[in-house]
Structure formats: structure tokens, C-alpha cells
CSV table of C-alpha atoms and ligand atoms in Angstrom, one decimal:
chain,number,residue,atom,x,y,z
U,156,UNK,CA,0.0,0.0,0.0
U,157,UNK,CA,1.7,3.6,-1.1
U,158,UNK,CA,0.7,6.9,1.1
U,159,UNK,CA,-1.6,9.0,0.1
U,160,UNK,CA,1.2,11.7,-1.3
U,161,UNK,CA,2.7,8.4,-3.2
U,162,UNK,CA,-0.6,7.6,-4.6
U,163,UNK,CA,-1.7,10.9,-5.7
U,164,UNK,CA,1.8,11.4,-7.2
U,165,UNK,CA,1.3,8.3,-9.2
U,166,UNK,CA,-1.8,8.7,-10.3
U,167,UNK,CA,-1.4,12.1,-11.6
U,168,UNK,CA,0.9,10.8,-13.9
U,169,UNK,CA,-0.7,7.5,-14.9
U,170,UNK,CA,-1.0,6.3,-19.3
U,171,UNK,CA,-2.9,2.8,-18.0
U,172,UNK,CA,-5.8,3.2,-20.4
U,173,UNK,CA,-6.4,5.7,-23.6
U,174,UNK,CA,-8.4,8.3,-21.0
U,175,UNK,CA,-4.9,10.1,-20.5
U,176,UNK,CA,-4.4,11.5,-24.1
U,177,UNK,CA,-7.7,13.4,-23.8
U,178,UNK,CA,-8.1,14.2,-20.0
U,179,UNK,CA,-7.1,18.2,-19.1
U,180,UNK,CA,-6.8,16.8,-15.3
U,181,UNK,CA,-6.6,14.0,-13.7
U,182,UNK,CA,-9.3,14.2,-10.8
U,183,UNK,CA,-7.6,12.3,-7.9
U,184,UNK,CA,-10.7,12.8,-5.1
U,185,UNK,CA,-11.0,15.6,-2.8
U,186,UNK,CA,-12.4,15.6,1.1
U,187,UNK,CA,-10.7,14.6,5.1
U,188,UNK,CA,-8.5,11.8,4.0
U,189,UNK,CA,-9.4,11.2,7.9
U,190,UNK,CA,-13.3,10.3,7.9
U,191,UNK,CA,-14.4,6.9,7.6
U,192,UNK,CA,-17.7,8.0,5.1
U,193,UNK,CA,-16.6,7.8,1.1
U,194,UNK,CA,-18.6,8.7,-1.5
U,195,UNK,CA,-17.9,7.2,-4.9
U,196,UNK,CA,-19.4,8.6,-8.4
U,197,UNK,CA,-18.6,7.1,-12.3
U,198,UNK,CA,-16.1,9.1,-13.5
U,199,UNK,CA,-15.6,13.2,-14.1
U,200,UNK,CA,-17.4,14.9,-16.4
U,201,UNK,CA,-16.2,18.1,-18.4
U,202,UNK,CA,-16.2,20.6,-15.5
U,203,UNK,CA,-14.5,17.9,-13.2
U,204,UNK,CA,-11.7,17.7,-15.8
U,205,UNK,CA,-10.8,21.4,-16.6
U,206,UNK,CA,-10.7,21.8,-12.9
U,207,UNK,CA,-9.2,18.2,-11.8
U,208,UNK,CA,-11.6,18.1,-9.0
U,209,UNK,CA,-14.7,15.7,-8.6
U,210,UNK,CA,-18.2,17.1,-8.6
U,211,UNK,CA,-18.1,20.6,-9.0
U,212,UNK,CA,-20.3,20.7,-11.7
U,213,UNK,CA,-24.2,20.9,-12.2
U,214,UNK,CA,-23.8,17.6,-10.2
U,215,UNK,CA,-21.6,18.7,-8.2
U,216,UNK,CA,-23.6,21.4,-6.8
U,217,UNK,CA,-26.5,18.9,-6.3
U,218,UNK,CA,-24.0,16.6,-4.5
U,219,UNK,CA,-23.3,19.8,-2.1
U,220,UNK,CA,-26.8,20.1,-1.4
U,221,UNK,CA,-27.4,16.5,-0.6
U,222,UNK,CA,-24.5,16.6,2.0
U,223,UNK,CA,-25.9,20.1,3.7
U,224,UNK,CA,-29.4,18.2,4.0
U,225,UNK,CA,-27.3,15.4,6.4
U,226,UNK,CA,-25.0,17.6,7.7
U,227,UNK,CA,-22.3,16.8,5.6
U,228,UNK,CA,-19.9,18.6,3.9
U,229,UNK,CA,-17.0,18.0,1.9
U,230,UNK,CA,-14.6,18.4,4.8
U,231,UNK,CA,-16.0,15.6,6.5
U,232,UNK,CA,-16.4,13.3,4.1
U,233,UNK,CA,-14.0,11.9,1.2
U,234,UNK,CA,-15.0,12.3,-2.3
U,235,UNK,CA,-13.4,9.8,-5.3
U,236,UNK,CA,-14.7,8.0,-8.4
U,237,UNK,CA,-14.3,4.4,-10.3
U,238,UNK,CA,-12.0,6.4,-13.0
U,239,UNK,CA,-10.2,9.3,-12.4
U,240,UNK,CA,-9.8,10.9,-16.0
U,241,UNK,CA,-12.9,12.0,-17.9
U,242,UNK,CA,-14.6,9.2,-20.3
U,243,UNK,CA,-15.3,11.9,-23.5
U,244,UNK,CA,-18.7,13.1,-23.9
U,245,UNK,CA,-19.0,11.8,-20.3
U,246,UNK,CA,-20.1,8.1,-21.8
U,247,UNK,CA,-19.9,5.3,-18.8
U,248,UNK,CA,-16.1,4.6,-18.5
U,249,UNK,CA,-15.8,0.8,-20.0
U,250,UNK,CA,-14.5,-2.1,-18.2
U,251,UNK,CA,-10.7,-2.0,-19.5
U,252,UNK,CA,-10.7,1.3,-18.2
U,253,UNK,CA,-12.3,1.0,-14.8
U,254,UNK,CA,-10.0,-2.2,-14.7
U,255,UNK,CA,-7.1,0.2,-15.0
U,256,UNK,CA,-7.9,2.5,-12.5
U,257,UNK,CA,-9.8,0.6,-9.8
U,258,UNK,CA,-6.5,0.1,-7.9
U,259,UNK,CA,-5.8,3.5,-7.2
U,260,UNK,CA,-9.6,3.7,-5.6
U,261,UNK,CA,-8.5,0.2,-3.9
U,262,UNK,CA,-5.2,1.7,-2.6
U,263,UNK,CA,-7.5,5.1,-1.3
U,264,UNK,CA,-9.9,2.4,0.5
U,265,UNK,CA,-7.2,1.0,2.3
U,266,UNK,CA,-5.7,4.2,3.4
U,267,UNK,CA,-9.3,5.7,4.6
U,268,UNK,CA,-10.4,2.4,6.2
U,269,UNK,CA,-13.9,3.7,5.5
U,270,UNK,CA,-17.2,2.1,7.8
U,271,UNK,CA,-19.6,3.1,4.8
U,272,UNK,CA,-19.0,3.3,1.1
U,273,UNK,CA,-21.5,5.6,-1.1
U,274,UNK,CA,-22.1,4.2,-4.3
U,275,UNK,CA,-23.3,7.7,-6.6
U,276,UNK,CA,-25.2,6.3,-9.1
U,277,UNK,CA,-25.4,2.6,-11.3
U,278,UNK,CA,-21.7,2.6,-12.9
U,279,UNK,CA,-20.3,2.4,-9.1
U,280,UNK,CA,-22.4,0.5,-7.6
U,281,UNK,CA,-22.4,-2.1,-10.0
U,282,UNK,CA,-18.5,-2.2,-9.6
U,283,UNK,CA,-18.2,-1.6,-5.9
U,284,UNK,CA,-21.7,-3.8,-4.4
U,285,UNK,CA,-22.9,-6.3,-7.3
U,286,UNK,CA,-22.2,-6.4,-11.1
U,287,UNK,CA,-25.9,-6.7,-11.5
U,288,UNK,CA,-26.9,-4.0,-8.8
U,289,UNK,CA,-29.8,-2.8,-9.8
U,290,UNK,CA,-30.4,1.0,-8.6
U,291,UNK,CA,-33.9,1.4,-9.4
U,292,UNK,CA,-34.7,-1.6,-7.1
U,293,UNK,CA,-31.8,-1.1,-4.9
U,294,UNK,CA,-30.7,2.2,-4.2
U,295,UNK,CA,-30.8,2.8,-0.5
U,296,UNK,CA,-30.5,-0.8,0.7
U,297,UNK,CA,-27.2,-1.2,2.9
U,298,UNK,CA,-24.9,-4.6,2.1
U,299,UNK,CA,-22.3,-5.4,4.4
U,300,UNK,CA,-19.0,-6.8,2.4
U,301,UNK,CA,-15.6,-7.1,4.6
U,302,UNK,CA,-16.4,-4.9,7.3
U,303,UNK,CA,-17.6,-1.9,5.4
U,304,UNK,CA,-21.0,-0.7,4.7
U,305,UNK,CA,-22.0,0.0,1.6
U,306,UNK,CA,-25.0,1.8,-0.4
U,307,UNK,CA,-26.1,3.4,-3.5
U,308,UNK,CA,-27.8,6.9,-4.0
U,309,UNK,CA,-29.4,7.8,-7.3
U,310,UNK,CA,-26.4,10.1,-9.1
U,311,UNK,CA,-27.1,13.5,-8.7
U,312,UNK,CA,-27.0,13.4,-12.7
U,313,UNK,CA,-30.1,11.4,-12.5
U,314,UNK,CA,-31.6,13.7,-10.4
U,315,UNK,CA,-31.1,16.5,-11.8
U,316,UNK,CA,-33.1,14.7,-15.3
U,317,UNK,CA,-35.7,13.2,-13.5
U,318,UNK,CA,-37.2,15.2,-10.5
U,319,UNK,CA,-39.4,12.2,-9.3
U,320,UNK,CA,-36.4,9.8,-7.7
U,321,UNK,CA,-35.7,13.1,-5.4
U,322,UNK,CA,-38.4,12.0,-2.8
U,323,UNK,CA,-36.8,8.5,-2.7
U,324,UNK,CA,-33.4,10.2,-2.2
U,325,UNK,CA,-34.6,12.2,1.0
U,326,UNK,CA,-35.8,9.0,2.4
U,327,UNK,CA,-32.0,7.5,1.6
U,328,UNK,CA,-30.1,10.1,2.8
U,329,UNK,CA,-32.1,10.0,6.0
U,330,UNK,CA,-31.5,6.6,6.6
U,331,UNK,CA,-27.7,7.2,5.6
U,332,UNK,CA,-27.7,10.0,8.0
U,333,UNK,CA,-28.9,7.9,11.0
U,334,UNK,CA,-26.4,5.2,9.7
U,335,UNK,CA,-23.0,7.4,9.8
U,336,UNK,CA,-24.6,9.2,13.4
U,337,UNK,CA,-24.2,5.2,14.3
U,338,UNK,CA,-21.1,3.9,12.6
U,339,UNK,CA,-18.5,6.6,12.1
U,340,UNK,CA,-16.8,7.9,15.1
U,341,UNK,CA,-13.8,9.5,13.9
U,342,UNK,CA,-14.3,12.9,13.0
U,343,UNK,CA,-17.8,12.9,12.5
I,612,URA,N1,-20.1,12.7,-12.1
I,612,URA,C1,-19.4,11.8,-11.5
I,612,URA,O1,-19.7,10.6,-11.4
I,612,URA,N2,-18.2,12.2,-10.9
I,612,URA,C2,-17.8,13.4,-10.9
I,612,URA,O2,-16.8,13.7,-10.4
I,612,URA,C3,-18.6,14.4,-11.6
I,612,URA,C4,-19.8,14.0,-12.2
């Protein structure tokens, strides 16, 4: 396991799939590298990539929202994705690619020891929970798997197309809210 300057280092520079010849940025993750909540989303899109950091943009301001309604912000929670260049015109990043870059999410796992993982939308939670996770039925639901926690929220992308899952994201973040009161200790 490499530190988190080694990591970061490394993965700034990485050519492990074709994603480096167009990227501006490489968007490492951003947050407390000391909290035990992670929140995980696809891959950045165009804003995320001009600035090389994740969710900051009509998502991203979504994402902020969602965090104030729990009390969260992005100081007390880390923020990462499945791939950290941008797919171009922000198409799901394909297998080879999140096979190239899911190590460097695996090495920032081990270093935040998180107690709950939050899948952001189908792409990571079919790669983090279940390859057949299906959010429509799922999202929500909390699935133990080597001493982490881990769920799936609708992506704020989805959200901000289709105003009727917001109801049914209150009711998740609520119940994620209640979760991290009870499972995260360490600075939150
Ligand atoms: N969508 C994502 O999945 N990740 C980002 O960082 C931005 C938008």
C-alpha cells in the first residue's frame, strides 16, 4: 500500500488506459483523508476535468446540497470515483478502463479504512456492491461486504433529469444519516 502523497503522485501521472491522451486533469478525489464515510461517483465529467476536481459541476452542486441536507460537507467526508480521468462526452467509462484505475480507488480504501462506502449512481455501484446492482430496485439498501458498509444513492446526474427519484433520495439520505450518526466515530 503507497501513502496517500505516493498515490496521488502516481496517479497524476498514470497512461494505464487511452483516457490520459484526452483528459485536461486528472481528478484524484478531494475531502478529510481522515473520515471513515466515502462517497464514490462514475467518473468526471467536463467541468471535473478542466478543474481536476470531482463534482463541481451541475452535479456537483447537487452533491453539495445532498450533503448540507445530512449535515455533511465535503470536509468531513472523502469524495473519489471508479475512474479518475474523464470518459469523452462523459459516456460510462468501459470495463478495460475501470480495470485500469480501480487500484488506485482500492489503494485510497485502504488508506481511509472507510465504515460506509457511497455508491453515486449505477456505474459504481455495479462495480463496488454487485455487477448486476440494480439501482432502481436497490438504491438505498445497505450490504455489508468485509467490514464496510455500503449503499447506492441515485447520481445526482439522474436527479437533476428526473425530479421524481428526489423523494426517494430524502428518504435514503435520511437513513444514511442515521447510519453514519451510528457507525462513524472518527471525526464525525
Ligand atoms: N459525475 C461523477 O460521477 N463524478 C464526478 O466527479 C462528476 C460527475
Amino acid at each position: 500500500m503507497e501513502t496517500w502523497e505516493e498515490l496521488e503522485e502516481k496517479c497524476l501521472h498514470c497512461d494505464r488506459c487511452e483516457l490520459c491522451r484526452t483528459r485536461h486533469n486528472v481528478v484524484f478525489g478531494v475531502g478529510n483523508r481522515s473520515s471513515r464515510l466515502l462517497f464514490v461517483g462514475e467518473g468526471p465529467g467536463e467541468q471535473e476535468d478542466l478543474q481536476g476536481v470531482p463534482f463541481v459541476g451541475p452535479a456537483g452542486k447537487l452533491l453539495d446540497d445532498m450533503l448540507s441536507i445530512i449535515d455533511l460537507d465535503r470536509e468531513k467526508c472523502y469524495i473519489a470515483n471508479i475512474v479518475k480521468c474523464r470518459p469523452p462526452r462523459n459516456r460510462d467509462p468501459q470495463p478495460q478502463e475501470q480495470d485500469a484505475c480501480i487500484g488506485f480507488l482500492e489503494n485510497q480504501i485502504a488508506l481511509l479504512q472507510p465504515k460506509i462506502i457511497v455508491c453515486l449512481g449505477r456505474i459504481a455501484a455495479m462495480r463496488l456492491i454487485r455487477p448486476d446492482f440494480k439501482i432502481s430496485r436497490e438504491h438505498g439498501q445497505f450490504t455489508e461486504k468485509g467490514g464496510i458498509l455500503f449503499t447506492a444513492l441515485y447520481h445526482p446526474s439522474a436527479l437533476l433529469r428526473d425530479e421524481s427519484k428526489r423523494p426517494d433520495t430524502f428518504s435514503d439520505l435520511k437513513a444514511l444519516q442515521a447510519k453514519v450518526r451510528e457507525v462513524c466515530t472518527r471525526t464525525l
